[in-house]
Coordinates of C-alpha atoms in Angstrom, one line a residue:
M986 CA 0.0 0.0 0.0
T987 CA 1.5 3.4 -1.0
T988 CA 1.4 6.5 1.0
A989 CA -0.1 9.5 -0.8
K990 CA 2.3 12.3 -1.5
M991 CA 1.9 15.5 0.3
T992 CA 0.8 18.4 -1.9
R993 CA 3.0 21.5 -2.1
R994 CA 0.6 23.3 0.2
E995 CA 0.8 20.5 2.7
Q996 CA 4.6 20.5 2.5
Y997 CA 4.7 24.3 3.1
A998 CA 2.3 24.0 6.0
A999 CA 4.4 21.3 7.6
M1000 CA 7.6 23.3 7.1
T1001 CA 6.0 26.4 8.6
R1002 CA 4.7 24.5 11.6
A1003 CA 8.2 22.9 12.2
A1004 CA 9.8 26.3 11.9
L1005 CA 7.4 27.9 14.3
L1006 CA 8.1 25.1 16.9
E1007 CA 11.9 25.7 16.5
S1008 CA 11.6 29.4 16.9
A1009 CA 9.2 29.0 19.9
R1010 CA 11.6 26.5 21.5
R1011 CA 14.6 28.8 21.2
L1012 CA 12.7 31.9 22.4
F1013 CA 11.1 30.0 25.4
V1014 CA 14.5 28.8 26.4
E1015 CA 16.3 32.1 25.9
Q1016 CA 13.6 34.5 27.1
G1017 CA 11.1 32.4 29.1
F1018 CA 7.4 31.8 28.2
D1019 CA 6.1 35.1 29.5
A1020 CA 8.6 37.3 27.8
A1021 CA 8.5 35.5 24.4
S1022 CA 5.4 36.8 22.6
V1023 CA 3.5 35.4 19.7
D1024 CA 4.7 38.5 17.7
D1025 CA 8.3 37.6 18.6
I1026 CA 7.8 34.0 17.5
A1027 CA 6.2 35.1 14.2
R1028 CA 8.9 37.7 13.5
D1029 CA 11.7 35.2 14.3
C1030 CA 10.1 32.7 11.8
D1031 CA 9.4 35.5 9.2
V1032 CA 5.7 34.7 9.1
S1033 CA 2.6 36.6 10.0
K1034 CA 1.0 36.4 13.5
G1035 CA -2.0 34.9 11.8
A1036 CA 0.1 32.1 10.5
V1037 CA 1.0 31.2 14.1
Y1038 CA -2.7 31.1 15.1
H1039 CA -3.4 29.0 12.0
H1040 CA -1.2 26.2 13.4
F1041 CA -1.6 26.7 17.1
R1042 CA -4.6 27.8 19.2
D1043 CA -2.5 30.0 21.4
K1044 CA 1.0 30.4 22.9
Q1045 CA 0.3 27.8 25.6
E1046 CA -0.5 25.2 22.9
L1047 CA 2.8 26.1 21.2
F1048 CA 4.6 25.5 24.6
V1049 CA 2.8 22.1 25.0
E1050 CA 4.1 21.0 21.6
V1051 CA 7.7 22.3 22.3
Y1052 CA 7.7 20.6 25.7
R1053 CA 6.3 17.3 24.2
D1054 CA 9.0 17.3 21.6
S1055 CA 11.7 17.8 24.2
E1056 CA 10.4 15.0 26.4
R1057 CA 9.9 12.8 23.3
K1058 CA 13.6 13.1 22.4
L1059 CA 14.5 12.1 26.0
M1060 CA 12.4 9.0 25.7
E1061 CA 13.9 8.2 22.3
A1062 CA 17.3 8.0 24.1
V1063 CA 15.8 5.7 26.7
M1064 CA 14.2 3.5 24.1
Q1065 CA 17.6 3.2 22.4
V1066 CA 19.1 1.9 25.6
H1067 CA 16.0 -0.4 26.0
G1068 CA 16.5 -1.8 22.5
Q1069 CA 20.2 -2.4 23.0
Q1070 CA 19.7 -4.3 26.2
L1071 CA 16.6 -6.5 25.5
D1072 CA 18.6 -9.6 26.5
A1073 CA 19.7 -8.1 29.8
D1074 CA 18.4 -9.0 33.2
P1075 CA 15.0 -7.2 33.5
W1076 CA 16.1 -5.5 36.7
D1077 CA 19.3 -4.3 35.1
L1078 CA 17.2 -3.0 32.2
I1079 CA 14.9 -0.9 34.4
V1080 CA 18.0 0.5 36.2
A1081 CA 19.7 1.3 32.9
C1082 CA 16.6 3.1 31.6
S1083 CA 16.2 5.1 34.8
Q1084 CA 19.8 6.1 34.8
T1085 CA 19.5 7.3 31.2
V1086 CA 16.6 9.5 32.1
L1087 CA 18.6 11.3 34.9
R1088 CA 21.9 11.5 33.0
R1089 CA 20.3 12.8 29.8
R1090 CA 18.2 15.3 31.8
A1091 CA 21.3 16.7 33.4
A1092 CA 23.1 17.0 30.0
D1093 CA 20.2 18.8 28.3
A1094 CA 20.2 22.4 29.4
E1095 CA 17.4 23.3 27.0
G1096 CA 15.2 20.5 28.3
C1097 CA 15.9 21.6 31.8
A1098 CA 14.9 25.2 31.0
L1099 CA 11.6 23.9 29.5
L1100 CA 10.9 21.6 32.4
K1101 CA 11.4 24.4 34.9
Q1102 CA 8.8 26.4 33.1
A1103 CA 6.3 23.6 32.5
S1104 CA 4.6 23.5 35.9
T1105 CA 4.1 27.3 35.9
V1106 CA 2.9 27.5 32.3
L1107 CA 0.8 24.3 32.3
G1108 CA 0.2 23.6 35.9
A1109 CA 1.8 20.7 37.7
E1110 CA -1.1 18.3 37.0
R1111 CA -1.1 19.0 33.3
R1112 CA 2.7 18.6 33.1
Q1113 CA 2.5 15.2 34.9
Q1114 CA -0.3 14.1 32.6
L1115 CA 1.9 14.9 29.5
D1116 CA 4.9 13.2 31.0
S1117 CA 2.8 10.1 32.0
E1118 CA 1.5 9.8 28.4
L1119 CA 5.1 9.4 27.2
V1120 CA 6.8 7.6 30.1
L1121 CA 4.3 5.5 32.1
P1122 CA 3.6 2.9 29.4
L1123 CA 7.4 2.1 29.2
I1124 CA 7.7 2.0 33.0
R1125 CA 4.7 -0.3 33.3
G1126 CA 6.2 -2.6 30.7
L1127 CA 9.5 -2.7 32.5
V1128 CA 8.0 -3.4 35.9
Q1129 CA 5.9 -6.2 34.3
L1130 CA 9.2 -7.7 32.9
V1131 CA 10.7 -7.7 36.4
H1132 CA 7.6 -9.3 37.8
D1133 CA 7.5 -12.0 35.1
A1134 CA 11.1 -12.8 35.9
D1135 CA 10.2 -13.3 39.6
R1136 CA 12.5 -10.4 40.5
L1137 CA 9.8 -8.1 41.9
Q1138 CA 8.6 -8.1 45.5
P1139 CA 4.9 -9.1 45.9
V1140 CA 3.5 -5.7 45.3
D1141 CA 0.8 -4.3 42.9
I1142 CA 2.4 -3.8 39.5
D1143 CA 0.4 -0.7 38.5
I1144 CA 1.0 1.1 41.8
A1145 CA 4.7 0.2 41.6
A1146 CA 4.9 1.6 38.1
Q1147 CA 3.1 4.8 39.2
L1148 CA 5.5 5.3 42.1
V1149 CA 8.6 4.7 39.9
F1150 CA 7.2 7.3 37.4
H1151 CA 6.7 9.8 40.2
I1152 CA 10.2 9.2 41.6
L1153 CA 11.7 9.8 38.1
S1154 CA 9.5 12.9 37.6
E1155 CA 10.5 14.5 40.9
S1156 CA 14.1 13.5 40.3
S1157 CA 14.0 15.3 37.0
M1158 CA 12.7 18.4 38.7
L1159 CA 15.4 18.3 41.3
I1160 CA 18.0 18.1 38.5
A1161 CA 16.5 20.8 36.4
F1162 CA 16.3 23.3 39.2
S1163 CA 19.8 22.6 40.5
A1164 CA 22.6 25.0 40.0
D1165 CA 24.8 22.0 39.2
P1166 CA 22.7 19.5 37.2
Q1167 CA 25.5 16.9 36.8
T1168 CA 26.3 16.7 40.5
S1169 CA 22.6 16.7 41.4
A1170 CA 22.0 13.9 38.9
E1171 CA 24.7 11.8 40.6
K1172 CA 23.2 12.3 44.1
V1173 CA 19.7 11.8 42.9
E1174 CA 20.6 8.6 41.1
A1175 CA 22.3 7.2 44.2
V1176 CA 19.1 7.8 46.3
M1177 CA 16.8 6.7 43.5
L1178 CA 18.5 3.3 43.1
R1179 CA 18.4 2.7 46.9
M1180 CA 14.7 3.3 46.8
F1181 CA 14.2 1.0 43.9
E1182 CA 16.0 -1.8 45.7
G1183 CA 13.0 -2.1 48.0
L1184 CA 11.1 -3.4 45.0
H1185 CA 13.8 -5.9 44.0
T1186 CA 14.1 -9.5 45.0
K1187 CA 17.3 -11.3 44.0
S1188 CA 15.9 -14.8 44.7

Protein backbone atom coordinates (compact mmCIF):
# COMPACT_ATOMS: atom_id res chain seq x y z
CA MET A 1 0.00 0.00 0.00
CA THR A 2 1.51 3.35 -1.03
CA THR A 3 1.35 6.50 1.02
CA ALA A 4 -0.14 9.50 -0.78
CA LYS A 5 2.33 12.27 -1.50
CA MET A 6 1.92 15.54 0.30
CA THR A 7 0.78 18.42 -1.85
CA ARG A 8 3.00 21.47 -2.12
CA ARG A 9 0.62 23.34 0.17
CA GLU A 10 0.77 20.54 2.75
CA GLN A 11 4.58 20.51 2.54
CA TYR A 12 4.70 24.26 3.08
CA ALA A 13 2.30 24.01 6.02
CA ALA A 14 4.41 21.26 7.62
CA MET A 15 7.60 23.26 7.11
CA THR A 16 5.98 26.39 8.58
CA ARG A 17 4.75 24.47 11.62
CA ALA A 18 8.18 22.94 12.19
CA ALA A 19 9.85 26.35 11.87
CA LEU A 20 7.39 27.88 14.34
CA LEU A 21 8.13 25.14 16.87
CA GLU A 22 11.87 25.67 16.45
CA SER A 23 11.56 29.45 16.91
CA ALA A 24 9.24 29.00 19.90
CA ARG A 25 11.59 26.48 21.51
CA ARG A 26 14.58 28.80 21.19
CA LEU A 27 12.71 31.86 22.45
CA PHE A 28 11.09 30.00 25.36
CA VAL A 29 14.52 28.78 26.41
CA GLU A 30 16.29 32.12 25.93
CA GLN A 31 13.58 34.53 27.12
CA GLY A 32 11.08 32.43 29.05
CA PHE A 33 7.44 31.77 28.23
CA ASP A 34 6.10 35.08 29.54
CA ALA A 35 8.64 37.27 27.78
CA ALA A 36 8.46 35.49 24.42
CA SER A 37 5.39 36.85 22.65
CA VAL A 38 3.52 35.39 19.69
CA ASP A 39 4.68 38.45 17.74
CA ASP A 40 8.30 37.58 18.61
CA ILE A 41 7.84 34.00 17.45
CA ALA A 42 6.18 35.07 14.19
CA ARG A 43 8.90 37.67 13.54
CA ASP A 44 11.67 35.19 14.27
CA CYS A 45 10.11 32.74 11.84
CA ASP A 46 9.41 35.45 9.24
CA VAL A 47 5.68 34.70 9.07
CA SER A 48 2.56 36.62 10.01
CA LYS A 49 1.01 36.43 13.46
CA GLY A 50 -2.03 34.94 11.75
CA ALA A 51 0.13 32.07 10.51
CA VAL A 52 0.99 31.22 14.11
CA TYR A 53 -2.68 31.05 15.06
CA HIS A 54 -3.42 28.99 11.96
CA HIS A 55 -1.22 26.22 13.35
CA PHE A 56 -1.64 26.72 17.10
CA ARG A 57 -4.61 27.84 19.16
CA ASP A 58 -2.49 30.02 21.44
CA LYS A 59 0.98 30.42 22.92
CA GLN A 60 0.31 27.78 25.55
CA GLU A 61 -0.46 25.19 22.88
CA LEU A 62 2.84 26.11 21.24
CA PHE A 63 4.58 25.49 24.56
CA VAL A 64 2.84 22.13 24.96
CA GLU A 65 4.14 20.98 21.57
CA VAL A 66 7.65 22.28 22.27
CA TYR A 67 7.68 20.57 25.67
CA ARG A 68 6.30 17.32 24.24
CA ASP A 69 8.98 17.29 21.57
CA SER A 70 11.70 17.85 24.17
CA GLU A 71 10.44 15.02 26.36
CA ARG A 72 9.95 12.76 23.33
CA LYS A 73 13.62 13.15 22.44
CA LEU A 74 14.54 12.13 25.98
CA MET A 75 12.37 9.04 25.67
CA GLU A 76 13.93 8.18 22.32
CA ALA A 77 17.30 8.02 24.09
CA VAL A 78 15.77 5.74 26.74
CA MET A 79 14.20 3.52 24.07
CA GLN A 80 17.59 3.23 22.38
CA VAL A 81 19.06 1.89 25.62
CA HIS A 82 16.04 -0.38 25.98
CA GLY A 83 16.53 -1.76 22.48
CA GLN A 84 20.23 -2.37 23.02
CA GLN A 85 19.69 -4.32 26.25
CA LEU A 86 16.64 -6.46 25.51
CA ASP A 87 18.57 -9.58 26.52
CA ALA A 88 19.72 -8.05 29.81
CA ASP A 89 18.36 -9.04 33.18
CA PRO A 90 14.99 -7.21 33.53
CA TRP A 91 16.10 -5.50 36.72
CA ASP A 92 19.32 -4.29 35.09
CA LEU A 93 17.21 -2.98 32.21
CA ILE A 94 14.92 -0.90 34.43
CA VAL A 95 17.99 0.49 36.23
CA ALA A 96 19.73 1.35 32.95
CA CYS A 97 16.64 3.10 31.57
CA SER A 98 16.15 5.08 34.79
CA GLN A 99 19.81 6.13 34.83
CA THR A 100 19.49 7.26 31.21
CA VAL A 101 16.56 9.53 32.12
CA LEU A 102 18.56 11.27 34.86
CA ARG A 103 21.85 11.52 32.99
CA ARG A 104 20.27 12.78 29.76
CA ARG A 105 18.23 15.26 31.76
CA ALA A 106 21.35 16.66 33.40
CA ALA A 107 23.11 17.00 30.04
CA ASP A 108 20.19 18.76 28.34
CA ALA A 109 20.23 22.43 29.37
CA GLU A 110 17.38 23.34 27.01
CA GLY A 111 15.24 20.46 28.27
CA CYS A 112 15.87 21.58 31.84
CA ALA A 113 14.87 25.16 30.96
CA LEU A 114 11.59 23.95 29.48
CA LEU A 115 10.91 21.58 32.38
CA LYS A 116 11.42 24.39 34.90
CA GLN A 117 8.77 26.45 33.10
CA ALA A 118 6.32 23.61 32.47
CA SER A 119 4.60 23.49 35.86
CA THR A 120 4.06 27.26 35.87
CA VAL A 121 2.88 27.46 32.26
CA LEU A 122 0.76 24.31 32.25
CA GLY A 123 0.16 23.58 35.92
CA ALA A 124 1.78 20.66 37.74
CA GLU A 125 -1.14 18.31 37.02
CA ARG A 126 -1.08 18.97 33.27
CA ARG A 127 2.69 18.61 33.14
CA GLN A 128 2.54 15.25 34.87
CA GLN A 129 -0.26 14.15 32.56
CA LEU A 130 1.88 14.92 29.51
CA ASP A 131 4.87 13.16 31.05
CA SER A 132 2.83 10.10 31.98
CA GLU A 133 1.53 9.75 28.42
CA LEU A 134 5.10 9.41 27.19
CA VAL A 135 6.81 7.64 30.07
CA LEU A 136 4.32 5.55 32.05
CA PRO A 137 3.64 2.86 29.40
CA LEU A 138 7.38 2.09 29.20
CA ILE A 139 7.73 2.00 32.99
CA ARG A 140 4.69 -0.26 33.29
CA GLY A 141 6.20 -2.62 30.72
CA LEU A 142 9.55 -2.71 32.50
CA VAL A 143 7.96 -3.41 35.88
CA GLN A 144 5.94 -6.20 34.26
CA LEU A 145 9.16 -7.74 32.89
CA VAL A 146 10.71 -7.67 36.36
CA HIS A 147 7.58 -9.27 37.79
CA ASP A 148 7.50 -11.99 35.11
CA ALA A 149 11.13 -12.82 35.86
CA ASP A 150 10.23 -13.29 39.56
CA ARG A 151 12.50 -10.37 40.47
CA LEU A 152 9.76 -8.11 41.90
CA GLN A 153 8.61 -8.10 45.50
CA PRO A 154 4.93 -9.11 45.95
CA VAL A 155 3.46 -5.67 45.25
CA ASP A 156 0.81 -4.27 42.94
CA ILE A 157 2.40 -3.77 39.50
CA ASP A 158 0.37 -0.71 38.53
CA ILE A 159 1.05 1.08 41.81
CA ALA A 160 4.75 0.18 41.59
CA ALA A 161 4.90 1.63 38.05
CA GLN A 162 3.13 4.82 39.17
CA LEU A 163 5.53 5.29 42.07
CA VAL A 164 8.58 4.68 39.87
CA PHE A 165 7.18 7.27 37.44
CA HIS A 166 6.68 9.84 40.19
CA ILE A 167 10.18 9.23 41.58
CA LEU A 168 11.66 9.82 38.11
CA SER A 169 9.46 12.87 37.59
CA GLU A 170 10.46 14.50 40.86
CA SER A 171 14.09 13.50 40.31
CA SER A 172 14.01 15.30 36.97
CA MET A 173 12.66 18.42 38.66
CA LEU A 174 15.43 18.34 41.28
CA ILE A 175 18.04 18.11 38.53
CA ALA A 176 16.46 20.82 36.39
CA PHE A 177 16.29 23.32 39.25
CA SER A 178 19.79 22.55 40.51
CA ALA A 179 22.65 25.01 40.01
CA ASP A 180 24.82 22.00 39.16
CA PRO A 181 22.68 19.47 37.24
CA GLN A 182 25.48 16.93 36.77
CA THR A 183 26.33 16.70 40.48
CA SER A 184 22.64 16.74 41.36
CA ALA A 185 21.98 13.87 38.94
CA GLU A 186 24.70 11.77 40.58
CA LYS A 187 23.25 12.35 44.05
CA VAL A 188 19.67 11.79 42.90
CA GLU A 189 20.63 8.59 41.10
CA ALA A 190 22.25 7.16 44.23
CA VAL A 191 19.13 7.79 46.31
CA MET A 192 16.76 6.65 43.55
CA LEU A 193 18.49 3.29 43.12
CA ARG A 194 18.43 2.69 46.88
CA MET A 195 14.68 3.35 46.84
CA PHE A 196 14.17 1.05 43.86
CA GLU A 197 16.01 -1.76 45.65
CA GLY A 198 13.02 -2.07 47.98
CA LEU A 199 11.06 -3.45 45.01
CA HIS A 200 13.75 -5.89 43.98
CA THR A 201 14.10 -9.51 45.00
CA LYS A 202 17.29 -11.32 44.03
CA SER A 203 15.92 -14.79 44.67
